[in-house]
């Protein structure tokens, strides 16, 4: 099952995107993680790309499953999404760089498609071991 929704590229849309994602994952144990990832990726799209400029937009794509997918597509125009690793000290608070690092730590896989010209999709796979429904009985005993 997958969902895709386009949001205006404004900061006030980020809580809506997070709520949309958490609602879809409400029956799973990873709703909070999905909400966090959507918040970080959507915030980056608005802050670092043309998505945050007048008339801009960002797109959230979600796939529910044993390996869940969260992707946020932007309009590019900035640099490249970069996971900042500093194993000794971590990023200095004021320098940022915490968002993608935190996402990379909770994701099974983190990736980027696209380019600054056409825009990027930054995506994360999250392990979701919940059963989405009760298995039907394999056999019915006959009395
Ligand atoms: N969608 C994007 N398009 C272009 N560049 C991006 C995008 N997302 C992130 N970046 C680049 O990667 C860097 C690291 O992103 P990250 O989210 O880790 O930190 P941040 O946004 O600078 O700060 P914060 O810790 O508040 O998230 C950013 O500073 C920015 O230069
Ligand atoms: Mg960020």
PDB file of C-alpha atoms and ligand atoms in Angstrom:
ATOM      1  CA  UNK A   1       0.000   0.000   0.000  1.00  0.00           C
ATOM      2  CA  UNK A   2       1.486   3.340  -0.937  1.00  0.00           C
ATOM      3  CA  UNK A   3       0.472   6.964  -0.641  1.00  0.00           C
ATOM      4  CA  UNK A   4       1.767  10.104  -2.231  1.00  0.00           C
ATOM      5  CA  UNK A   5       0.805  13.656  -1.341  1.00  0.00           C
ATOM      6  CA  UNK A   6       2.030  17.066  -2.477  1.00  0.00           C
ATOM      7  CA  UNK A   7       2.308  19.873   0.096  1.00  0.00           C
ATOM      8  CA  UNK A   8       2.905  23.595  -0.434  1.00  0.00           C
ATOM      9  CA  UNK A   9       6.547  24.315   0.439  1.00  0.00           C
ATOM     10  CA  UNK A  10       5.885  26.226   3.633  1.00  0.00           C
ATOM     11  CA  UNK A  11       6.986  25.588   7.206  1.00  0.00           C
ATOM     12  CA  UNK A  12       3.364  25.457   8.380  1.00  0.00           C
ATOM     13  CA  UNK A  13       2.815  22.401   6.149  1.00  0.00           C
ATOM     14  CA  UNK A  14       5.441  20.301   7.920  1.00  0.00           C
ATOM     15  CA  UNK A  15       3.249  19.420  10.939  1.00  0.00           C
ATOM     16  CA  UNK A  16       0.487  18.471   8.465  1.00  0.00           C
ATOM     17  CA  UNK A  17       2.876  16.193   6.565  1.00  0.00           C
ATOM     18  CA  UNK A  18       3.977  14.595   9.840  1.00  0.00           C
ATOM     19  CA  UNK A  19       0.360  14.042  10.945  1.00  0.00           C
ATOM     20  CA  UNK A  20      -0.545  12.589   7.544  1.00  0.00           C
ATOM     21  CA  UNK A  21       2.323  10.091   7.833  1.00  0.00           C
ATOM     22  CA  UNK A  22       1.680   9.201  11.469  1.00  0.00           C
ATOM     23  CA  UNK A  23      -2.004   8.638  10.725  1.00  0.00           C
ATOM     24  CA  UNK A  24      -1.138   6.174   7.953  1.00  0.00           C
ATOM     25  CA  UNK A  25       1.293   4.316  10.243  1.00  0.00           C
ATOM     26  CA  UNK A  26      -0.910   4.610  13.347  1.00  0.00           C
ATOM     27  CA  UNK A  27      -1.436   0.842  13.616  1.00  0.00           C
ATOM     28  CA  UNK A  28       2.305   0.114  13.464  1.00  0.00           C
ATOM     29  CA  UNK A  29       5.073   0.469  16.032  1.00  0.00           C
ATOM     30  CA  UNK A  30       7.080   2.875  13.847  1.00  0.00           C
ATOM     31  CA  UNK A  31       4.592   5.764  13.632  1.00  0.00           C
ATOM     32  CA  UNK A  32       6.855   8.017  15.718  1.00  0.00           C
ATOM     33  CA  UNK A  33       9.927   7.211  13.611  1.00  0.00           C
ATOM     34  CA  UNK A  34       8.016   7.810  10.384  1.00  0.00           C
ATOM     35  CA  UNK A  35       6.795  11.140  11.760  1.00  0.00           C
ATOM     36  CA  UNK A  36      10.349  12.129  12.673  1.00  0.00           C
ATOM     37  CA  UNK A  37      11.761  11.180   9.263  1.00  0.00           C
ATOM     38  CA  UNK A  38       9.019  13.059   7.398  1.00  0.00           C
ATOM     39  CA  UNK A  39       9.607  16.119   9.590  1.00  0.00           C
ATOM     40  CA  UNK A  40      13.370  16.124   8.989  1.00  0.00           C
ATOM     41  CA  UNK A  41      13.199  15.486   5.233  1.00  0.00           C
ATOM     42  CA  UNK A  42      10.341  17.927   4.644  1.00  0.00           C
ATOM     43  CA  UNK A  43      12.102  20.587   6.733  1.00  0.00           C
ATOM     44  CA  UNK A  44      15.230  20.110   4.623  1.00  0.00           C
ATOM     45  CA  UNK A  45      13.255  20.473   1.394  1.00  0.00           C
ATOM     46  CA  UNK A  46      11.740  23.760   2.571  1.00  0.00           C
ATOM     47  CA  UNK A  47      14.966  25.077   4.110  1.00  0.00           C
ATOM     48  CA  UNK A  48      17.570  23.987   1.576  1.00  0.00           C
ATOM     49  CA  UNK A  49      15.804  23.891  -1.832  1.00  0.00           C
ATOM     50  CA  UNK A  50      13.486  25.776  -4.182  1.00  0.00           C
ATOM     51  CA  UNK A  51      10.596  23.906  -2.558  1.00  0.00           C
ATOM     52  CA  UNK A  52      10.663  26.586   0.134  1.00  0.00           C
ATOM     53  CA  UNK A  53      10.461  29.486  -2.294  1.00  0.00           C
ATOM     54  CA  UNK A  54       7.285  31.212  -3.434  1.00  0.00           C
ATOM     55  CA  UNK A  55       4.965  28.701  -5.101  1.00  0.00           C
ATOM     56  CA  UNK A  56       7.229  25.801  -4.153  1.00  0.00           C
ATOM     57  CA  UNK A  57       6.093  22.365  -3.026  1.00  0.00           C
ATOM     58  CA  UNK A  58       7.397  19.090  -1.681  1.00  0.00           C
ATOM     59  CA  UNK A  59       6.054  15.578  -2.155  1.00  0.00           C
ATOM     60  CA  UNK A  60       5.800  12.895   0.500  1.00  0.00           C
ATOM     61  CA  UNK A  61       5.627   9.244  -0.543  1.00  0.00           C
ATOM     62  CA  UNK A  62       4.979   6.452   1.949  1.00  0.00           C
ATOM     63  CA  UNK A  63       4.894   2.701   1.523  1.00  0.00           C
ATOM     64  CA  UNK A  64       3.533   0.538   4.308  1.00  0.00           C
ATOM     65  CA  UNK A  65       5.072  -2.897   4.689  1.00  0.00           C
ATOM     66  CA  UNK A  66       7.608  -5.052   6.480  1.00  0.00           C
ATOM     67  CA  UNK A  67      10.182  -2.688   5.035  1.00  0.00           C
ATOM     68  CA  UNK A  68       8.445   0.688   5.076  1.00  0.00           C
ATOM     69  CA  UNK A  69       9.494   3.483   2.724  1.00  0.00           C
ATOM     70  CA  UNK A  70       9.491   7.223   3.377  1.00  0.00           C
ATOM     71  CA  UNK A  71      10.530   9.552   0.564  1.00  0.00           C
ATOM     72  CA  UNK A  72      10.430  13.331   0.249  1.00  0.00           C
ATOM     73  CA  UNK A  73      10.967  14.942  -3.149  1.00  0.00           C
ATOM     74  CA  UNK A  74      12.025  18.567  -3.541  1.00  0.00           C
ATOM     75  CA  UNK A  75      12.530  21.045  -6.358  1.00  0.00           C
ATOM     76  CA  UNK A  76      16.325  21.172  -6.102  1.00  0.00           C
ATOM     77  CA  UNK A  77      18.296  24.338  -6.646  1.00  0.00           C
ATOM     78  CA  UNK A  78      20.364  23.932  -3.504  1.00  0.00           C
ATOM     79  CA  UNK A  79      23.321  21.673  -2.970  1.00  0.00           C
ATOM     80  CA  UNK A  80      23.357  17.977  -2.277  1.00  0.00           C
ATOM     81  CA  UNK A  81      21.742  16.245   0.683  1.00  0.00           C
ATOM     82  CA  UNK A  82      24.710  15.203   2.800  1.00  0.00           C
ATOM     83  CA  UNK A  83      24.864  13.023   5.890  1.00  0.00           C
ATOM     84  CA  UNK A  84      27.409  14.755   8.108  1.00  0.00           C
ATOM     85  CA  UNK A  85      29.431  12.306  10.135  1.00  0.00           C
ATOM     86  CA  UNK A  86      31.891  13.376  12.746  1.00  0.00           C
ATOM     87  CA  UNK A  87      32.465  10.264  14.812  1.00  0.00           C
ATOM     88  CA  UNK A  88      34.649  12.040  17.357  1.00  0.00           C
ATOM     89  CA  UNK A  89      32.539  15.017  18.339  1.00  0.00           C
ATOM     90  CA  UNK A  90      29.303  14.983  16.369  1.00  0.00           C
ATOM     91  CA  UNK A  91      28.083  18.116  14.662  1.00  0.00           C
ATOM     92  CA  UNK A  92      28.265  21.341  16.619  1.00  0.00           C
ATOM     93  CA  UNK A  93      24.729  22.364  17.613  1.00  0.00           C
ATOM     94  CA  UNK A  94      24.803  25.667  15.741  1.00  0.00           C
ATOM     95  CA  UNK A  95      26.132  24.060  12.535  1.00  0.00           C
ATOM     96  CA  UNK A  96      23.156  21.752  12.019  1.00  0.00           C
ATOM     97  CA  UNK A  97      23.767  18.429  10.364  1.00  0.00           C
ATOM     98  CA  UNK A  98      21.846  16.504  13.007  1.00  0.00           C
ATOM     99  CA  UNK A  99      18.760  15.782  10.890  1.00  0.00           C
ATOM    100  CA  UNK A 100      20.059  13.418   8.216  1.00  0.00           C
ATOM    101  CA  UNK A 101      22.475  11.847  10.671  1.00  0.00           C
ATOM    102  CA  UNK A 102      19.602  10.965  13.009  1.00  0.00           C
ATOM    103  CA  UNK A 103      17.550   9.638  10.087  1.00  0.00           C
ATOM    104  CA  UNK A 104      20.485   7.518   8.897  1.00  0.00           C
ATOM    105  CA  UNK A 105      20.804   6.015  12.379  1.00  0.00           C
ATOM    106  CA  UNK A 106      17.175   4.883  12.576  1.00  0.00           C
ATOM    107  CA  UNK A 107      16.826   3.783   8.940  1.00  0.00           C
ATOM    108  CA  UNK A 108      17.746   0.385   7.526  1.00  0.00           C
ATOM    109  CA  UNK A 109      18.816   2.277   4.409  1.00  0.00           C
ATOM    110  CA  UNK A 110      18.980   5.950   3.436  1.00  0.00           C
ATOM    111  CA  UNK A 111      19.397   7.137  -0.117  1.00  0.00           C
ATOM    112  CA  UNK A 112      19.155  10.050  -2.519  1.00  0.00           C
ATOM    113  CA  UNK A 113      17.930  10.186  -6.120  1.00  0.00           C
ATOM    114  CA  UNK A 114      18.073  13.099  -8.530  1.00  0.00           C
ATOM    115  CA  UNK A 115      20.238  16.188  -8.784  1.00  0.00           C
ATOM    116  CA  UNK A 116      20.209  19.864  -7.770  1.00  0.00           C
ATOM    117  CA  UNK A 117      18.786  20.672 -11.242  1.00  0.00           C
ATOM    118  CA  UNK A 118      15.768  18.377 -11.316  1.00  0.00           C
ATOM    119  CA  UNK A 119      15.399  18.066  -7.559  1.00  0.00           C
ATOM    120  CA  UNK A 120      16.198  15.281  -5.133  1.00  0.00           C
ATOM    121  CA  UNK A 121      14.229  12.517  -3.538  1.00  0.00           C
ATOM    122  CA  UNK A 122      15.688  11.729  -0.143  1.00  0.00           C
ATOM    123  CA  UNK A 123      14.354   8.390   1.083  1.00  0.00           C
ATOM    124  CA  UNK A 124      14.614   6.035   4.013  1.00  0.00           C
ATOM    125  CA  UNK A 125      13.624   2.406   4.513  1.00  0.00           C
ATOM    126  CA  UNK A 126      12.439   1.581   8.021  1.00  0.00           C
ATOM    127  CA  UNK A 127      11.983  -1.920   9.370  1.00  0.00           C
ATOM    128  CA  UNK A 128       8.392  -2.542  10.410  1.00  0.00           C
ATOM    129  CA  UNK A 129       7.899  -6.003  11.844  1.00  0.00           C
ATOM    130  CA  UNK A 130       4.239  -5.532  12.787  1.00  0.00           C
ATOM    131  CA  UNK A 131       1.671  -7.736  11.169  1.00  0.00           C
ATOM    132  CA  UNK A 132      -0.690  -5.462   9.228  1.00  0.00           C
ATOM    133  CA  UNK A 133      -3.594  -7.870   9.738  1.00  0.00           C
ATOM    134  CA  UNK A 134      -4.494 -11.109  11.487  1.00  0.00           C
ATOM    135  CA  UNK A 135      -3.618 -14.171   9.448  1.00  0.00           C
ATOM    136  CA  UNK A 136      -6.697 -16.229   8.621  1.00  0.00           C
ATOM    137  CA  UNK A 137      -6.626 -19.780   9.982  1.00  0.00           C
ATOM    138  CA  UNK A 138      -4.907 -22.170   7.567  1.00  0.00           C
ATOM    139  CA  UNK A 139      -7.402 -24.964   8.127  1.00  0.00           C
ATOM    140  CA  UNK A 140     -10.757 -25.328   9.785  1.00  0.00           C
ATOM    141  CA  UNK A 141     -11.201 -28.419  11.911  1.00  0.00           C
ATOM    142  CA  UNK A 142     -14.161 -30.560  10.951  1.00  0.00           C
ATOM    143  CA  UNK A 143     -16.144 -31.971  13.865  1.00  0.00           C
TER     144      UNK A 143
HETATM  145  N1  LIG B   1      16.839  18.127   0.219  1.00  0.00           N
HETATM  146  C1  LIG B   1      18.068  18.692   0.221  1.00  0.00           C
HETATM  147  N2  LIG B   1      18.551  19.313  -0.883  1.00  0.00           N
HETATM  148  C2  LIG B   1      19.784  19.881  -0.897  1.00  0.00           C
HETATM  149  N3  LIG B   1      20.626  19.868   0.166  1.00  0.00           N
HETATM  150  C3  LIG B   1      20.200  19.269   1.298  1.00  0.00           C
HETATM  151  C4  LIG B   1      18.914  18.653   1.384  1.00  0.00           C
HETATM  152  N4  LIG B   1      18.785  18.117   2.621  1.00  0.00           N
HETATM  153  C5  LIG B   1      19.935  18.375   3.258  1.00  0.00           C
HETATM  154  N5  LIG B   1      20.791  19.073   2.475  1.00  0.00           N
HETATM  155  C6  LIG B   1      22.174  19.465   2.817  1.00  0.00           C
HETATM  156  O1  LIG B   1      22.693  18.494   3.708  1.00  0.00           O
HETATM  157  C7  LIG B   1      23.079  19.136   4.926  1.00  0.00           C
HETATM  158  C8  LIG B   1      22.792  18.214   6.100  1.00  0.00           C
HETATM  159  O2  LIG B   1      21.383  18.121   6.315  1.00  0.00           O
HETATM  160  P1  LIG B   1      20.861  17.911   7.789  1.00  0.00           P
HETATM  161  O3  LIG B   1      19.381  17.789   7.758  1.00  0.00           O
HETATM  162  O4  LIG B   1      21.620  16.779   8.404  1.00  0.00           O
HETATM  163  O5  LIG B   1      21.312  19.242   8.564  1.00  0.00           O
HETATM  164  P2  LIG B   1      20.663  20.698   8.550  1.00  0.00           P
HETATM  165  O6  LIG B   1      19.361  20.681   7.829  1.00  0.00           O
HETATM  166  O7  LIG B   1      21.707  21.644   8.057  1.00  0.00           O
HETATM  167  O8  LIG B   1      20.439  21.008  10.101  1.00  0.00           O
HETATM  168  P3  LIG B   1      19.472  20.243  11.125  1.00  0.00           P
HETATM  169  O9  LIG B   1      20.391  19.608  12.102  1.00  0.00           O
HETATM  170  O10 LIG B   1      18.631  21.315  11.725  1.00  0.00           O
HETATM  171  O11 LIG B   1      18.671  19.235  10.336  1.00  0.00           O
HETATM  172  C9  LIG B   1      22.328  20.465   4.965  1.00  0.00           C
HETATM  173  O12 LIG B   1      23.020  21.427   5.708  1.00  0.00           O
HETATM  174  C10 LIG B   1      22.243  20.822   3.489  1.00  0.00           C
HETATM  175  O13 LIG B   1      23.445  21.449   3.080  1.00  0.00           O
HETATM  176 MG1  LIG B   2      17.922  19.239   8.381  1.00  0.00          MG
END
